[in-house]
XYZ file of N, CA, C and O in Angstrom:
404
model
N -4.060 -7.377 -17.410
C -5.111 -7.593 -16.444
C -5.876 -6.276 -16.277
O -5.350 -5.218 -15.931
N -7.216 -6.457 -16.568
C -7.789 -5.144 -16.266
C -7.930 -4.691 -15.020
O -7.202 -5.263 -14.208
N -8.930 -3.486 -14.412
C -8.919 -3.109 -13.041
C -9.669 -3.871 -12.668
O -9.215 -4.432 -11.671
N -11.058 -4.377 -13.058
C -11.979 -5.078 -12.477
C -11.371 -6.446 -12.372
O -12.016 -7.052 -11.516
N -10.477 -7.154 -12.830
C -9.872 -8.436 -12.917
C -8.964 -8.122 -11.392
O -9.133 -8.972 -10.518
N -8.344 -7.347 -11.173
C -7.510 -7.089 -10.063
C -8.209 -6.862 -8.624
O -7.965 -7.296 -7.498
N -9.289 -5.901 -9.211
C -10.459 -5.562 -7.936
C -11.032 -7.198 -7.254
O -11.280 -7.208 -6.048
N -11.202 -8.391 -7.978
C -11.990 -9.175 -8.042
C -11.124 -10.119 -7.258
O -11.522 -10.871 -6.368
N -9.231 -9.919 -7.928
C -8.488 -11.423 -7.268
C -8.249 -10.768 -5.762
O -8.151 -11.424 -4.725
N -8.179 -9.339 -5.878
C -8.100 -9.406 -4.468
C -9.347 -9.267 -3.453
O -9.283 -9.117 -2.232
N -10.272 -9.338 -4.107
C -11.397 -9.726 -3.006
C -11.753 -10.861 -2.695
O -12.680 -11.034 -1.904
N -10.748 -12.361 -3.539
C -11.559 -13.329 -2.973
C -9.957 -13.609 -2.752
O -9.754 -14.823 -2.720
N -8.681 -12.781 -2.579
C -7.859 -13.010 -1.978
C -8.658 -12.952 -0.165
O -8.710 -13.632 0.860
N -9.134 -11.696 -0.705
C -9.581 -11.328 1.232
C -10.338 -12.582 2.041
O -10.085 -13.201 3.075
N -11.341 -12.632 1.090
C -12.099 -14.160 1.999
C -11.523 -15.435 2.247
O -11.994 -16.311 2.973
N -10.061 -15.488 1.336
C -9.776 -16.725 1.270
C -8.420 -16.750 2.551
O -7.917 -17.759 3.043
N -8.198 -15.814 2.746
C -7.394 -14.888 4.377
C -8.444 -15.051 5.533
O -8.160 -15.534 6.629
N -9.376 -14.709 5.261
C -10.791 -14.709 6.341
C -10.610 -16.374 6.483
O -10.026 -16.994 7.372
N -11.108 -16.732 5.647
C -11.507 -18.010 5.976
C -10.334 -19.348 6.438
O -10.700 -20.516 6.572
N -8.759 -18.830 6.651
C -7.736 -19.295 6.681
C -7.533 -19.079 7.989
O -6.859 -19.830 8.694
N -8.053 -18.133 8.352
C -8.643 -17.447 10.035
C -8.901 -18.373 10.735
O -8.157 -18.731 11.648
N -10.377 -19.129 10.344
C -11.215 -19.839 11.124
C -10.613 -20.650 10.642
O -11.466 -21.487 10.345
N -8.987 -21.285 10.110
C -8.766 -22.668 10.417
C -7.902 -22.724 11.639
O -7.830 -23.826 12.182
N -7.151 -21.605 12.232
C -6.155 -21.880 12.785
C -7.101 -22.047 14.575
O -8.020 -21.493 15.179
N -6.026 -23.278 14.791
C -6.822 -23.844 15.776
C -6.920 -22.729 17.720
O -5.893 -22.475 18.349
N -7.793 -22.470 18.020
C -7.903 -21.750 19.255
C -7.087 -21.816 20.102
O -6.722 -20.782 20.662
N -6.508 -23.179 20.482
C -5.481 -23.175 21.532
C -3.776 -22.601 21.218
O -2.830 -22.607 22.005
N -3.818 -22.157 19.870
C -2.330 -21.592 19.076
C -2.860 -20.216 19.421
O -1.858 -19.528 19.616
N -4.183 -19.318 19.628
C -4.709 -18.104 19.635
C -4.316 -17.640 21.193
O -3.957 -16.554 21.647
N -4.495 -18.664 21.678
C -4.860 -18.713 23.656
C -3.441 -18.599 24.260
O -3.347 -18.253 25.437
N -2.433 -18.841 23.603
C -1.281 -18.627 23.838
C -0.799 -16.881 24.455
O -1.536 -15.901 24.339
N 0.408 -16.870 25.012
C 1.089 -15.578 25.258
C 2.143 -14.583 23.823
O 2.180 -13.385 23.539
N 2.753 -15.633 23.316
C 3.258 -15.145 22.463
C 2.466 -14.906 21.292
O 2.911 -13.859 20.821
N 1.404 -15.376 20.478
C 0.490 -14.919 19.719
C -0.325 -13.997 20.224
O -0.674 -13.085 19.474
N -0.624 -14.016 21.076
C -1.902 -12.562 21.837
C -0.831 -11.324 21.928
O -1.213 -10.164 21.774
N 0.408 -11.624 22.164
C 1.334 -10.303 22.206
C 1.709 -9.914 20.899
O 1.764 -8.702 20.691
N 2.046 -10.888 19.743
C 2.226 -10.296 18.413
C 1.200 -9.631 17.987
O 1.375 -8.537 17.450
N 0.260 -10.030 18.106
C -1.214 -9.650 17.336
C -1.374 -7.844 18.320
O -1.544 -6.818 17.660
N -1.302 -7.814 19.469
C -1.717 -6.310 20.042
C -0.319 -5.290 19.239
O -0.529 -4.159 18.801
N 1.107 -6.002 19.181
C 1.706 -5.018 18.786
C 2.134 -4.855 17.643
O 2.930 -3.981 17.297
N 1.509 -5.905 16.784
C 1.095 -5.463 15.324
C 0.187 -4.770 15.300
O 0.306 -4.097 14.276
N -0.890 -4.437 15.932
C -1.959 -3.399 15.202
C -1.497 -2.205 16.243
O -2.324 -1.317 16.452
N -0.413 -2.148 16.806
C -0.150 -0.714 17.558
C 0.719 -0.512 16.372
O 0.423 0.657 16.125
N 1.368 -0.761 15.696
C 2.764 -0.382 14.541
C 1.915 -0.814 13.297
O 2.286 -0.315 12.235
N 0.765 -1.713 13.247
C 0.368 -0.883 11.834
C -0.997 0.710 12.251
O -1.604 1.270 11.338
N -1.104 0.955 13.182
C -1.980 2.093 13.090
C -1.173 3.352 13.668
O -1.629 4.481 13.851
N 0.453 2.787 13.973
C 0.932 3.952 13.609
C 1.806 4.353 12.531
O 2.569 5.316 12.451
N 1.519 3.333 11.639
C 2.025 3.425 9.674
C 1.395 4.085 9.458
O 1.784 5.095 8.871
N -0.287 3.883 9.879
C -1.235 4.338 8.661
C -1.061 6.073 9.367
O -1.076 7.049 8.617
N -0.922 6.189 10.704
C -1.007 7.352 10.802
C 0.111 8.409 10.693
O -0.086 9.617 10.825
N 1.618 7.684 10.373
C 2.472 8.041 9.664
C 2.119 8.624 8.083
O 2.204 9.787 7.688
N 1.800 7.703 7.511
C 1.608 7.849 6.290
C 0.658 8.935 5.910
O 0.808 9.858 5.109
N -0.242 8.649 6.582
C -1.278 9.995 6.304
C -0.991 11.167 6.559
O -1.401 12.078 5.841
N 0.040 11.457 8.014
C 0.520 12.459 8.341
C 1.300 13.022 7.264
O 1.363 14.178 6.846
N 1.812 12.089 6.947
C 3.653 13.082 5.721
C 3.828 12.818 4.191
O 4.608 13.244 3.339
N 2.100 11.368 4.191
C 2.676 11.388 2.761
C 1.922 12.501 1.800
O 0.909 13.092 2.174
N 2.426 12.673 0.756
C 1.708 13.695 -0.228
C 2.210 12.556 -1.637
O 3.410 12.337 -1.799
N 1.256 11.966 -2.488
C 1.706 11.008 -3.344
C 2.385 10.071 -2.946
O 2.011 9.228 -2.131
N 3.951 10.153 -3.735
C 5.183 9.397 -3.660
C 6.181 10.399 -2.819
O 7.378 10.123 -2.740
N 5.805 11.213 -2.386
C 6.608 12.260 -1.500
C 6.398 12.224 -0.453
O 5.361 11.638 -0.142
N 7.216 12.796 0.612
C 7.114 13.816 2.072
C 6.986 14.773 2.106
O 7.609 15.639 1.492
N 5.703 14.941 3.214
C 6.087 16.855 2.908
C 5.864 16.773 4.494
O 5.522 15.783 5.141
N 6.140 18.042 4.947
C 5.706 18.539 6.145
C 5.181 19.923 6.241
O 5.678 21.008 5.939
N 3.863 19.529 6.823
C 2.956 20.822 6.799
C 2.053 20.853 7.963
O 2.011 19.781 8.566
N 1.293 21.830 8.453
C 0.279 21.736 9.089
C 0.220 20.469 10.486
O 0.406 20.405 11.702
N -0.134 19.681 9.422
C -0.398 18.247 9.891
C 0.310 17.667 11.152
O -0.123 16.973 12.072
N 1.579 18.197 10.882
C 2.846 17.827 11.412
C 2.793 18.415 12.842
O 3.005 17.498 13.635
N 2.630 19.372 13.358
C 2.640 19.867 14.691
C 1.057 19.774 15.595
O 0.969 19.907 16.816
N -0.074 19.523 14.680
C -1.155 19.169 14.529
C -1.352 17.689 15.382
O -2.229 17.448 16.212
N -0.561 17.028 15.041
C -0.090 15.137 15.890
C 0.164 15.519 16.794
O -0.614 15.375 17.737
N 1.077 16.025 16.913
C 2.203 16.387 18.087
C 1.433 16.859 19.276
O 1.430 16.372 20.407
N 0.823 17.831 18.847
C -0.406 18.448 20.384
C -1.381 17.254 20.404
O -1.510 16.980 21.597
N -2.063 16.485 19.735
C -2.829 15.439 19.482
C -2.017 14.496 20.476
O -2.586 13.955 21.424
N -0.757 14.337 20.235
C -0.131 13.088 20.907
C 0.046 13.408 22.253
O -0.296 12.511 23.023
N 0.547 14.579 22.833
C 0.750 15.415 23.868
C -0.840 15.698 24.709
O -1.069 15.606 25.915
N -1.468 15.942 23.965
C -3.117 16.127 24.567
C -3.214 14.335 24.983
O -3.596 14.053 26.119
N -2.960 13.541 24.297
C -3.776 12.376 24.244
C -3.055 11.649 25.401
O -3.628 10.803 26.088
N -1.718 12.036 25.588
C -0.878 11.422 26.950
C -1.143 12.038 27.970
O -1.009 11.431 29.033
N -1.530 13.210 27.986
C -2.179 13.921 29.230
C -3.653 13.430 29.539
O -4.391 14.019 30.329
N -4.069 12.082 28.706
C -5.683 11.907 29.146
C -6.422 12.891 28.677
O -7.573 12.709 29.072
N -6.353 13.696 28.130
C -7.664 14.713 27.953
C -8.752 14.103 27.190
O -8.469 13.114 26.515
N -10.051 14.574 27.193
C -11.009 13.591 26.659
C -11.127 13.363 24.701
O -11.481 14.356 24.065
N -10.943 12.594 24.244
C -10.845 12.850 22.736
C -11.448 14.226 22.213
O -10.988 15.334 21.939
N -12.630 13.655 22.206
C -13.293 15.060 21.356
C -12.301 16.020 21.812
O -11.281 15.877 21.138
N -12.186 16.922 22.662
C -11.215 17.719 22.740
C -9.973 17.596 21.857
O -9.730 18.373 20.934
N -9.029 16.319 22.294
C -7.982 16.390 21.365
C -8.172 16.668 19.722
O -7.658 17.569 19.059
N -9.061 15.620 19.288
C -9.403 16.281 17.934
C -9.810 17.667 17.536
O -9.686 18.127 16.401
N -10.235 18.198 18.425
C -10.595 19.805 18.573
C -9.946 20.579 18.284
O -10.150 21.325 17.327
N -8.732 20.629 19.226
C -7.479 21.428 19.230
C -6.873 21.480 18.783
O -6.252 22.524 18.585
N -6.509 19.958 18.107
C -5.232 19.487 16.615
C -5.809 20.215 15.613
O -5.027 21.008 15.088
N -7.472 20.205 14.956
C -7.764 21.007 13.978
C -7.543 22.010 14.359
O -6.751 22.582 13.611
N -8.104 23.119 15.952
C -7.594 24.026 15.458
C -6.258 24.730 15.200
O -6.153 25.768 14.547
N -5.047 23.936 15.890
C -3.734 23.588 15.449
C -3.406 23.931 13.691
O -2.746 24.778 13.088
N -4.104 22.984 13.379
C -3.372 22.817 12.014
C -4.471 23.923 11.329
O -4.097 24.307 10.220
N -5.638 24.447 11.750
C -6.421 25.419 11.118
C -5.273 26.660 11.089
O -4.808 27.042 10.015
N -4.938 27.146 12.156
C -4.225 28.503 12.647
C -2.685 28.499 11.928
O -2.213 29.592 11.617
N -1.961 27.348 11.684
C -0.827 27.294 11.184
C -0.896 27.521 9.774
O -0.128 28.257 9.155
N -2.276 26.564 9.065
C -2.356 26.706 7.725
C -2.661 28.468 7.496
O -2.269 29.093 6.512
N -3.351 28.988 8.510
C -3.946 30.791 8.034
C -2.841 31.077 7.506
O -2.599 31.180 6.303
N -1.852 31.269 8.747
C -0.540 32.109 9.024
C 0.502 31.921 7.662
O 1.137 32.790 7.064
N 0.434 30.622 7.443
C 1.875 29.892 6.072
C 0.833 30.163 4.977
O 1.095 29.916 3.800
């Protein structure tokens, strides 16, 4: 199978997911137990992706920078401080750690 053959099944994989969407009926949506899976699936997949981005390097782990960089990010972000800031400080976090190593 080439790349463009693969690029292609999974894009009309995607619409054919989309459109499997708009069958499922509203009153299965309106429910308690579906409105609660759905919020804490996208809290545990956006903290995969931000796992992953944090530690992966390829097929490896590493820990660098990045790593204590979250941590004030996560710590800033539970204290309420206003984003822009948090993103501010994590770069310059992980700016000042990368000088030093």
């Amino acid at each position: 199978m080439t790349l463009w053959q693969v690029v292609i099944l999974a894009a009309v994989a995607c619409v054919a997911m989309k459109f499997a969407g708009y069958l499922v009926p509203p009153k299965l949506l309106e429910r308690e137990r579906p409105a609660r899976i759905a919020d804490l699936l996208t809290v545990a997949l956006l903290a995969a992706l931000i796992a992953v981005q944090t530690l992966g390097v390829g097929q490896s782990i590493e820990v660098d920078a990045r790593v204590p960089a979250l941590i004030v990010a996560a710590a800033l972000y539970a204290l309420r401080v206003p984003f822009i800031v948090v993103v501010l400080v994590a770069a310059l976090v992980a700016a000042v750690i990368r000088n030093f190593l």
